[in-house]
Short mmCIF file of C-alpha atoms in Angstrom, two decimals:
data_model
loop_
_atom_site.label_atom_id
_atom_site.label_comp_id
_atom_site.label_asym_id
_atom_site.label_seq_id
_atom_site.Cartn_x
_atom_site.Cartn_y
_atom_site.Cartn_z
CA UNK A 1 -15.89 -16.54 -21.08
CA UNK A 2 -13.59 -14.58 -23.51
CA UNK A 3 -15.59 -12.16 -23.71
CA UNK A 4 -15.81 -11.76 -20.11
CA UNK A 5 -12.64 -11.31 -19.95
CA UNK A 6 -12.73 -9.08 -22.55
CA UNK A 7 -15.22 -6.69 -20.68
CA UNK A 8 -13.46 -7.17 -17.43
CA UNK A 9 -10.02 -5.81 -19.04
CA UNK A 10 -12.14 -2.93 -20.93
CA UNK A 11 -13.56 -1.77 -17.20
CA UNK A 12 -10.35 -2.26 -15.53
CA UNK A 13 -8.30 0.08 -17.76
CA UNK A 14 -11.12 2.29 -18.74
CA UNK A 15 -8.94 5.10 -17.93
CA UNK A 16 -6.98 4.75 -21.42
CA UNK A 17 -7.45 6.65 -24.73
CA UNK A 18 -9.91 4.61 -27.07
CA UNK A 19 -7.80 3.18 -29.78
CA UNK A 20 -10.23 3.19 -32.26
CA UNK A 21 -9.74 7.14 -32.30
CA UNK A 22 -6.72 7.75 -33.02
CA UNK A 23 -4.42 7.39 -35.76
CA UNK A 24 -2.33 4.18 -36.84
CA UNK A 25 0.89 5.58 -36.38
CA UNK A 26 -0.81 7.00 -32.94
CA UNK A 27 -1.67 3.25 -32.13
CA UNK A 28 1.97 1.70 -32.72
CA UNK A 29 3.49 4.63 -30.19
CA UNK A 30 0.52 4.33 -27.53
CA UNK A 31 2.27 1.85 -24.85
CA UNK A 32 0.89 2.23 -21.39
CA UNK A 33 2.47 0.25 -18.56
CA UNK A 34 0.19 -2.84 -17.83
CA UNK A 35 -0.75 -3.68 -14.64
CA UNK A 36 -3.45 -6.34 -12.77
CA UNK A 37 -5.62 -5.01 -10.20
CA UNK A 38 -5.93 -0.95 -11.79
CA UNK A 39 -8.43 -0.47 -9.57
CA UNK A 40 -5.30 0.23 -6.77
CA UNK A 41 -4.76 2.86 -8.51
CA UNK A 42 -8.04 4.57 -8.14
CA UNK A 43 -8.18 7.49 -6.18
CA UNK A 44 -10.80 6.57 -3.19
CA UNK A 45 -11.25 9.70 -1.30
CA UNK A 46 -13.10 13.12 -2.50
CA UNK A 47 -10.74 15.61 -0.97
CA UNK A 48 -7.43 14.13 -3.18
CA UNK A 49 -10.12 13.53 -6.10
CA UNK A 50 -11.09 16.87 -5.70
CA UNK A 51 -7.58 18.44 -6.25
CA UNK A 52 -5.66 16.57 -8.78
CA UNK A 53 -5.48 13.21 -7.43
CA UNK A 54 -3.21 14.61 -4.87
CA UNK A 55 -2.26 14.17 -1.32
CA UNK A 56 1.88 12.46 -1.15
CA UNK A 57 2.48 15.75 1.17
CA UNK A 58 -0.90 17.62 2.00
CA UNK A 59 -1.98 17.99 5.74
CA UNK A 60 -2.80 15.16 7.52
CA UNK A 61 -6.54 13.51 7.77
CA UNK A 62 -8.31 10.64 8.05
CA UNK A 63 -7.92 9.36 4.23
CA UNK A 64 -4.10 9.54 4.45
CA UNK A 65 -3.70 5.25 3.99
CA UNK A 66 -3.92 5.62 0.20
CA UNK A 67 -1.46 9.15 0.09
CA UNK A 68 1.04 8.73 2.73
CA UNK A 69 0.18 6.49 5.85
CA UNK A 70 3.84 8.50 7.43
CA UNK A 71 1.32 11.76 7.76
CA UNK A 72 -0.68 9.91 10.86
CA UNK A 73 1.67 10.94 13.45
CA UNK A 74 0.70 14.72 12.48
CA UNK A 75 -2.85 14.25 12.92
CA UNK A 76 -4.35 16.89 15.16
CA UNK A 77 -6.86 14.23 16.10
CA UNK A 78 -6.41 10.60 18.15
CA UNK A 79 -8.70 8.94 15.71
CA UNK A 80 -11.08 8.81 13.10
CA UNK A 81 -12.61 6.62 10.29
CA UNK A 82 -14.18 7.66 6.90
CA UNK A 83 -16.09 6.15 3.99
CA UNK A 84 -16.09 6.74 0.30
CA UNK A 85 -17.89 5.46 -2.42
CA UNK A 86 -16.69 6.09 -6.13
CA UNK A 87 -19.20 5.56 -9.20
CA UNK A 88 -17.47 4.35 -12.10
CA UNK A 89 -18.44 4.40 -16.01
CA UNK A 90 -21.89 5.79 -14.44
CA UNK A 91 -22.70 7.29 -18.27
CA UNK A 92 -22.61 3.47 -19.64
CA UNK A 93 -23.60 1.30 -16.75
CA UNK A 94 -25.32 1.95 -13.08
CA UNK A 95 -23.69 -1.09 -10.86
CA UNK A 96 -19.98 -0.67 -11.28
CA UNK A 97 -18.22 1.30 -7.95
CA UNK A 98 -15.43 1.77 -5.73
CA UNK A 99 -15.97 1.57 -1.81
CA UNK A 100 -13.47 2.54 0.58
CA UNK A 101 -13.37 2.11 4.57
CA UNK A 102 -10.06 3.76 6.34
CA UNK A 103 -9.52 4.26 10.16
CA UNK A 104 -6.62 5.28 12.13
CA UNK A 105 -5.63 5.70 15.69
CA UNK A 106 -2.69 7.42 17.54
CA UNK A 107 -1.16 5.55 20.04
CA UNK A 108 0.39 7.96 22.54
CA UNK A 109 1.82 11.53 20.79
CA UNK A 110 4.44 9.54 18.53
CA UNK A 111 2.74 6.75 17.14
CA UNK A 112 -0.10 5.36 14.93
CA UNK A 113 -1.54 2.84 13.47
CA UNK A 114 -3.95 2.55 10.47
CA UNK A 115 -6.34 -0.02 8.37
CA UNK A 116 -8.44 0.58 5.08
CA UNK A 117 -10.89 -1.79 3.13
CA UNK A 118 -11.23 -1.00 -0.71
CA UNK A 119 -13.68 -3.15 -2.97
CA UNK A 120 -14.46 -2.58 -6.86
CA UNK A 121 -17.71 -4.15 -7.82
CA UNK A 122 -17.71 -4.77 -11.52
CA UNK A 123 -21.40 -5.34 -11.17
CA UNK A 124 -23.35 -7.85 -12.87
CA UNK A 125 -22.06 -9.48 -15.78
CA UNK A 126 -24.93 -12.18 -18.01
CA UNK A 127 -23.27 -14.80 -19.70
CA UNK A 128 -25.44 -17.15 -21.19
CA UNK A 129 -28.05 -18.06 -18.47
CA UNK A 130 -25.68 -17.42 -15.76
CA UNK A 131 -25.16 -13.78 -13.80
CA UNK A 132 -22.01 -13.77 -12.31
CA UNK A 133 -20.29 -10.47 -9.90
CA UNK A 134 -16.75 -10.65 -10.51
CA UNK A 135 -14.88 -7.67 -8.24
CA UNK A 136 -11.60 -6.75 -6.65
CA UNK A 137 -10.51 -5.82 -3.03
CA UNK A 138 -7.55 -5.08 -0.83
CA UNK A 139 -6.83 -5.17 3.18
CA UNK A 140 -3.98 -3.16 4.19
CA UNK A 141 -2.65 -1.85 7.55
CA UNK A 142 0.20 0.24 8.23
CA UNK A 143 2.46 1.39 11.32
CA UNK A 144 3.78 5.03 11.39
CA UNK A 145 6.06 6.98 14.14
CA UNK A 146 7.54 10.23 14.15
CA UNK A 147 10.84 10.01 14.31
CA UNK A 148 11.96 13.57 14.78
CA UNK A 149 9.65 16.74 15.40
CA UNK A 150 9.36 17.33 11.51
CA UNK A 151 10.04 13.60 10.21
CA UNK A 152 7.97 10.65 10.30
CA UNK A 153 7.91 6.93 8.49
CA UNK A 154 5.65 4.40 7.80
CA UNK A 155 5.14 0.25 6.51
CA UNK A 156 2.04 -1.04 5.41
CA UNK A 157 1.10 -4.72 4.25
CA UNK A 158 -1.37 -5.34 1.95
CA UNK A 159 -3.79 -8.31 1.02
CA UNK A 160 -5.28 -8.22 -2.46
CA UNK A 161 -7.96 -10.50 -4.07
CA UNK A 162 -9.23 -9.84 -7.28
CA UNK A 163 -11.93 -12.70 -8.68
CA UNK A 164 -12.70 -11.46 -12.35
CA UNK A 165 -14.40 -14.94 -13.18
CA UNK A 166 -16.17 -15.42 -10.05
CA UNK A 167 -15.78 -18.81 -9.76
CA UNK A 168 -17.67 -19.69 -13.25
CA UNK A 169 -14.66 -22.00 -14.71
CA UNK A 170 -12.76 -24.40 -13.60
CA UNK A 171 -9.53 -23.51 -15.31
CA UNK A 172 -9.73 -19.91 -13.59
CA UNK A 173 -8.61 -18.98 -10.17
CA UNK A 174 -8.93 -16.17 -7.69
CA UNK A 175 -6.10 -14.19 -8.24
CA UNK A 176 -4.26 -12.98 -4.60
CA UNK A 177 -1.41 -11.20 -4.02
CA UNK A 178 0.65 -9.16 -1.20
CA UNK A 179 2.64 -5.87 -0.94
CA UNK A 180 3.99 -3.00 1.44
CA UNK A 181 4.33 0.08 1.49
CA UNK A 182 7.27 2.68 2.38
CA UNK A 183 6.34 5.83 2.91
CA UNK A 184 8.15 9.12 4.47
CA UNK A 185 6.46 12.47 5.83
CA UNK A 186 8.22 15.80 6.59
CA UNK A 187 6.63 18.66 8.05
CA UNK A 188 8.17 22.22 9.21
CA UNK A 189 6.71 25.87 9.30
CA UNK A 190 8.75 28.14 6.87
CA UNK A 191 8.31 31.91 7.23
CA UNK A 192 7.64 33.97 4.29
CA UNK A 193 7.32 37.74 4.49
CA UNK A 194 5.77 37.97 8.22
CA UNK A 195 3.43 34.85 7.48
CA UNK A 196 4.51 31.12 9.11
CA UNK A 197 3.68 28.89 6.66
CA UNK A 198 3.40 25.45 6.46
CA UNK A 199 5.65 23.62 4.08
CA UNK A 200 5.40 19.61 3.73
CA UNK A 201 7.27 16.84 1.47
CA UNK A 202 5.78 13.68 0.89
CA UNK A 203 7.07 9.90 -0.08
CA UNK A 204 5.72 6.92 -0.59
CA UNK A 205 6.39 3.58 -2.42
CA UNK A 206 3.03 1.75 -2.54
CA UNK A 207 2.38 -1.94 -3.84
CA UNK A 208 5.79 -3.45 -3.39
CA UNK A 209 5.09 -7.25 -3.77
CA UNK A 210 4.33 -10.40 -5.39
CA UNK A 211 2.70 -10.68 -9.13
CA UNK A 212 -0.82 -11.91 -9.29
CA UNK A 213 -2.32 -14.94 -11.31
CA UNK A 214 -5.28 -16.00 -12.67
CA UNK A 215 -4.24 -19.37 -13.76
CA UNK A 216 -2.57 -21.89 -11.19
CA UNK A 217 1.08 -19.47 -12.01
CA UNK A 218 1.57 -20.40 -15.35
CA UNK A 219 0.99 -16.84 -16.07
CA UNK A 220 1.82 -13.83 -13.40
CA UNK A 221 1.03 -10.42 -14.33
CA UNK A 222 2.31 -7.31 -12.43
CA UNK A 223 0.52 -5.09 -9.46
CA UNK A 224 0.50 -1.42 -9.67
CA UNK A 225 4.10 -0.65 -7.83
CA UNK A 226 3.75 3.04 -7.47
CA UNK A 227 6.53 5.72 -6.07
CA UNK A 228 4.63 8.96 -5.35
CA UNK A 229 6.34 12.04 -4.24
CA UNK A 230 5.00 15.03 -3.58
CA UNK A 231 5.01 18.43 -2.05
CA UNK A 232 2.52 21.42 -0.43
CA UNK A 233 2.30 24.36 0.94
CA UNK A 234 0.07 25.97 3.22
CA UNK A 235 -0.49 29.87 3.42
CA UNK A 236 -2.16 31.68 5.86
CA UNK A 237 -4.10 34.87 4.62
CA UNK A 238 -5.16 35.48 8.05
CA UNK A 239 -6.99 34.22 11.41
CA UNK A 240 -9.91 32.74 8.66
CA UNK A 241 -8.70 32.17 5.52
CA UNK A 242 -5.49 29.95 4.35
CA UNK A 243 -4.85 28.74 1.04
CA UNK A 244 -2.51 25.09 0.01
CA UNK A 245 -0.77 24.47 -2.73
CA UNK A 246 -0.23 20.98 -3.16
CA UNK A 247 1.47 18.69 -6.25
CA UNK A 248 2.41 15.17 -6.64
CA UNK A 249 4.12 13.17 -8.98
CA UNK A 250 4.29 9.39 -10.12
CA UNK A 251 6.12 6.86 -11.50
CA UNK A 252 5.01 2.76 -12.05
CA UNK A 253 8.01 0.77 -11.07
CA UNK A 254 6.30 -1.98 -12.87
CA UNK A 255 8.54 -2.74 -16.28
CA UNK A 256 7.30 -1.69 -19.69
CA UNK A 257 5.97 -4.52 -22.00
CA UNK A 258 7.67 -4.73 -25.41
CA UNK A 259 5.53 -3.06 -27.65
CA UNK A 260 3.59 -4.94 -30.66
CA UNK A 261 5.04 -2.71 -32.86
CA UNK A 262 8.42 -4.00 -31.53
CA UNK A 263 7.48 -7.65 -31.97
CA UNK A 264 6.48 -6.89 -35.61
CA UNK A 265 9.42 -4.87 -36.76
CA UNK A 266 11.76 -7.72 -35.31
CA UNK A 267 9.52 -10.13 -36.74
CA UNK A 268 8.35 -8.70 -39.99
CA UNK A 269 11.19 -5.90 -40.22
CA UNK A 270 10.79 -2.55 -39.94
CA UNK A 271 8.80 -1.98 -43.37
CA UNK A 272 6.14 -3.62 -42.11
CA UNK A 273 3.19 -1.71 -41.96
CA UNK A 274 0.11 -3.74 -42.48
CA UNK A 275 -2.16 -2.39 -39.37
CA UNK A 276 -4.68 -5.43 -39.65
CA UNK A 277 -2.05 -7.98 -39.06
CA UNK A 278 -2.96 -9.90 -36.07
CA UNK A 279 -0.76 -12.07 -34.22
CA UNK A 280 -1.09 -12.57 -30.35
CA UNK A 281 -0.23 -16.16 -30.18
CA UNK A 282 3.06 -15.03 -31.80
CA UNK A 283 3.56 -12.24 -29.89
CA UNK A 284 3.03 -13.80 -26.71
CA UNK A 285 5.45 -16.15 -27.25
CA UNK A 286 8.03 -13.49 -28.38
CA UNK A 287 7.62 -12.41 -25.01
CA UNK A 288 8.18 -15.07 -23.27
CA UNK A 289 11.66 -15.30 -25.18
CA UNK A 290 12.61 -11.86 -24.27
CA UNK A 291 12.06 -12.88 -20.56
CA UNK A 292 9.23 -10.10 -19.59
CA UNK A 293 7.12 -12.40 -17.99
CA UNK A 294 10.18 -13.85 -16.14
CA UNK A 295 10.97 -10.62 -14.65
CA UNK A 296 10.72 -10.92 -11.04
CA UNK A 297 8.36 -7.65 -8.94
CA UNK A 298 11.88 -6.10 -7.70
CA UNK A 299 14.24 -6.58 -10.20
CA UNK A 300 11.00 -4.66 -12.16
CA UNK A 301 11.41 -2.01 -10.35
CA UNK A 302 15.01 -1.25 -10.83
CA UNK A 303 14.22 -2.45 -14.58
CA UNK A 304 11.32 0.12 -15.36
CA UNK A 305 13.44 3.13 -15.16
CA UNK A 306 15.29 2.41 -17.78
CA UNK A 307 13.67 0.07 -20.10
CA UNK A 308 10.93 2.34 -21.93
CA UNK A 309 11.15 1.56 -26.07
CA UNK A 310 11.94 4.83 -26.55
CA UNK A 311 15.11 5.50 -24.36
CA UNK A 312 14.77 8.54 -22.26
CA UNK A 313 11.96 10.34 -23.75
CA UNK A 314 9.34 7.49 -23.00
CA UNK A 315 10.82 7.20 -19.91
CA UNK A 316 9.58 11.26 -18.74
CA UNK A 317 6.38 10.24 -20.87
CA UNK A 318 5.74 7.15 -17.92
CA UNK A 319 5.54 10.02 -15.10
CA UNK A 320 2.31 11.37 -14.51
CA UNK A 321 1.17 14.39 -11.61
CA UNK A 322 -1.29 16.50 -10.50
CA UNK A 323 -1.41 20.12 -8.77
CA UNK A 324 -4.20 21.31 -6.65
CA UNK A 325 -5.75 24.22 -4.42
CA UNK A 326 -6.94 24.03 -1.72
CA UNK A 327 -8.87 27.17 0.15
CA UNK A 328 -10.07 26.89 3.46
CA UNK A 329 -12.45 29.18 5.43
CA UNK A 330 -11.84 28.87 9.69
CA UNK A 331 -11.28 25.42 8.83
CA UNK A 332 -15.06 24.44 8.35
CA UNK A 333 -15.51 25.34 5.00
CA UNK A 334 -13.19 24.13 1.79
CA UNK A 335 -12.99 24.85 -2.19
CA UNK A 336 -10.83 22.91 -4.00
CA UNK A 337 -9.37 22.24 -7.78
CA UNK A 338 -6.87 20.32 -9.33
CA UNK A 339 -5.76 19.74 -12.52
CA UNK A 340 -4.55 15.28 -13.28
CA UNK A 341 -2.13 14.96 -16.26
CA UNK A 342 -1.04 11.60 -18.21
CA UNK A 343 0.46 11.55 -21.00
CA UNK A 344 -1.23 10.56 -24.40
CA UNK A 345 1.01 7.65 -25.04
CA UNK A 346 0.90 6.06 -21.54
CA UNK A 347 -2.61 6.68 -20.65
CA UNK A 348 -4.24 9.61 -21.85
CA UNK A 349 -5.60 10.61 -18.59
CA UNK A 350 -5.85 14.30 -18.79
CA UNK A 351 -8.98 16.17 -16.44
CA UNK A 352 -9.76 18.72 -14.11
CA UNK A 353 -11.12 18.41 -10.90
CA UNK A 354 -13.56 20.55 -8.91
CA UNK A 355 -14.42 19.49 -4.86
CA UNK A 356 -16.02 21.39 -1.75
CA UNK A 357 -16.01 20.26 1.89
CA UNK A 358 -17.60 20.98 5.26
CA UNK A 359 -16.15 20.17 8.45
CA UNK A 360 -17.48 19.92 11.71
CA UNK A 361 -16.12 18.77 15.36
CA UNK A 362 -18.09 15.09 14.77
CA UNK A 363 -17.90 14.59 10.94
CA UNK A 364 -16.76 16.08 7.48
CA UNK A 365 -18.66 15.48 4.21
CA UNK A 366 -16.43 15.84 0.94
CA UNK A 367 -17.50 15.87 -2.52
CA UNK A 368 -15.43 15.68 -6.04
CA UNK A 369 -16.25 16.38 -9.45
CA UNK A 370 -14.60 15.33 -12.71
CA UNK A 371 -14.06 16.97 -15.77
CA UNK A 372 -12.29 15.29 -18.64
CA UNK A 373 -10.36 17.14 -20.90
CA UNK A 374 -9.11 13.62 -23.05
CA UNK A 375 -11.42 11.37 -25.28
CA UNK A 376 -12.39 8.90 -22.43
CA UNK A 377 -12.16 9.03 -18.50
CA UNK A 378 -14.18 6.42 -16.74
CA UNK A 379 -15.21 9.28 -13.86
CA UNK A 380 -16.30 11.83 -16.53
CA UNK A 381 -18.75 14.35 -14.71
CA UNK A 382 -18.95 11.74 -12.07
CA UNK A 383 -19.52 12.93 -8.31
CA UNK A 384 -18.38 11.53 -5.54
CA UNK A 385 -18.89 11.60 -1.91
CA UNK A 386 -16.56 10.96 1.32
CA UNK A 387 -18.21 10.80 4.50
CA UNK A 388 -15.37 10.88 7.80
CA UNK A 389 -15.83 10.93 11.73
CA UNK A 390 -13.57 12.55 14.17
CA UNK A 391 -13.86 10.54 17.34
CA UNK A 392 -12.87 13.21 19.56
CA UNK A 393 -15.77 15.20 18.45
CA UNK A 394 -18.12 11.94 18.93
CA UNK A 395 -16.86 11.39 22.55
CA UNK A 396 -17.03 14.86 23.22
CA UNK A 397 -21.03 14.59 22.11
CA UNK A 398 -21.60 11.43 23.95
CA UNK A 399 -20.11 12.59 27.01
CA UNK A 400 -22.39 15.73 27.43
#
């Protein structure tokens, strides 16, 4: 079961550089911040994937839960619902993906309120004569009002499940968890020259909540806490043709782990340079006499902005963005592009992103492609689809 374990961990944080490939003294400065459940962190919708892993602050639609649940109130529609599905490592196996179900509904011109189903399937997985199907999932709902013409707010609670062992040992559990989200949407039209554009700023603290465990709580591990802000800007050419430019950026409020490298210069001194010395038992326990894994989910978060090894240059290296483009022809037909950045210490997740989009009064059909510009990304020339339905534009058909 190790080695399940082993796997599971690999597939979970498939998004980081391949230490094998890079250099020792590459290895002792490569210190990502470790999280449970990465697959909360997976972008679920095309249109975002298609631009940068984007969308804190671009215009509202039916995939806003994961962005910025405060952009509902904006909506030009009452409701709508959407599905996505996500491949994942589709050039090594065929059975591991990301599915994602998100609805919303405006309640009077002020008001809305929103659900979304996620579930990563980590597909089958033999071990010994047995075939077990661990996976991950999360129920959330949020609440969102406008609270001035241009400003709006949002909370969101979140259920999250992740069974890696699928019930194979006894001295496993499920590991469950719950969080909210805070999130804050402002809107205005700007003019600039003789065109009224639209300018937007986006907030949102996602995953505020409880550590998860896979072991009774003798061990508790960290969610993805996420603070996303972003920003866009929508120009129109003329009656057809408008062009957004969108960017986001992010920060894990989740603390960083004391590196090995740290546990072996403290340990071993700082002359210590022997890169096949192994000692996780140790190192473990070093840790547990520092206090990380006694560090409560919001004293984290006040804790991870200042507590990189490095002092303040690790601490810009732990913020990652995007930018994208958006062009958009009578608002039926949509290019997009984005370009993701991570840096090579804290991730390495570095691609571009290519999308398009058609739109029409009953549905929308998105689709995302991936290009990785760093040794390994887990959506590498992956495409992916998101299929949404504007319930106006269904009522409107039924009622003919």
């Amino acid at each position: 079961m190790k080695k399940l374990f082993i796997l599971s961990a690999l597939l979970l944080s498939a998004t980081s550089t391949i230490f094998a490939q890079k250099g020792s003294s590459d290895v002792q400065m490569f210190n990502p911040v470790m999280t449970a459940v990465t697959s909360l962190s997976i972008a679920p919708d095309s249109r975002a994937g298609a631009m940068g892993d984007v969308g804190a602050a671009t215009d509202p639609d039916v995939n806003s839960q994961y962005w910025n649940p405060a952009k509902y109130p904006f909506a030009i529609s009452p409701a709508g619902f959407s599905l996505a599905y996500t491949p994942w490592l589709r050039q090594l196996v065929s059975d591991i993906d990301l599915a994602n179900l998100v609805g919303y509904y405006r309640i009077g011109d002020y008001q809305a309120i929103s659900g979304s189903l996620t579930y990563f399937s980590l597909g089958d997985v033999y071990v010994d004569d047995y075939v077990i199907r661990p996976y991950e999932m999360a129920v959330d709902f949020a609440y969102s009002r406008m609270l001035s013409e241009t400003f709006s707010a949002a909370v969101g609670l979140r259920y999250i499940l992740s069974d890696l062992n699928y019930k194979f040992e006894d001295d496993t559990e499920v590991g469950q968890a719950f969080a909210a989200d805070i999130a804050f949407f402002y809107s205005n039209y700007v003019m600039m020259g003789r065109r009224e554009c639209m300018l937007n700023f986006g907030l949102n603290a996602s995953n505020i909540g409880s550590k998860i465990s896979f072991d009774g709580g003798n061990t508790n591990q960290f969610i993805p806490t996420n603070l996303r802000l972003g920003t866009s800007l929508m120009i129109p050419i003329d009656e057809y043709n408008t062009f957004t430019l969108s960017a986001d950026v992010n920060k894990l409020m989740v603390p960083t782990k004391p590196s090995y490298r740290q546990y072996l210069d403290e340990t071993k001194g700082e002359d210590y340079e022997d890169d096949s010395y192994s000692d996780a038992s140790g190192y473990q326990s070093w840790l547990d006499e520092r206090g990380y894994n006694d560090v409560s989910p919001i004293a984290g978060i006040f804790q991870s902005f200042a507590d990189a090894p490095g002092g303040f240059r690790e601490e810009l290296q732990e913020i990652y963005w995007g930018v994208g483009v958006e062009y958009s022809y009578n608002n039926q037909f949509f290019l997009r592009g984005g370009y993701h950045y991570e840096n090579e210490y804290k991730g390495n997740r570095k691609y571009f992103t290519l999308g398009t989009g058609f739109k029409m009064s009953v549905f929308s059909l998105d689709a995302a492609y991936l290009i990785s510009t760093a040794q390994s990304n887990p959506l590498d020339q992956t495409l992916r689809f998101t299929l949404a339905f504007d319930m106006d534009g269904i009522r409107e058909i039924l009622g003919r």
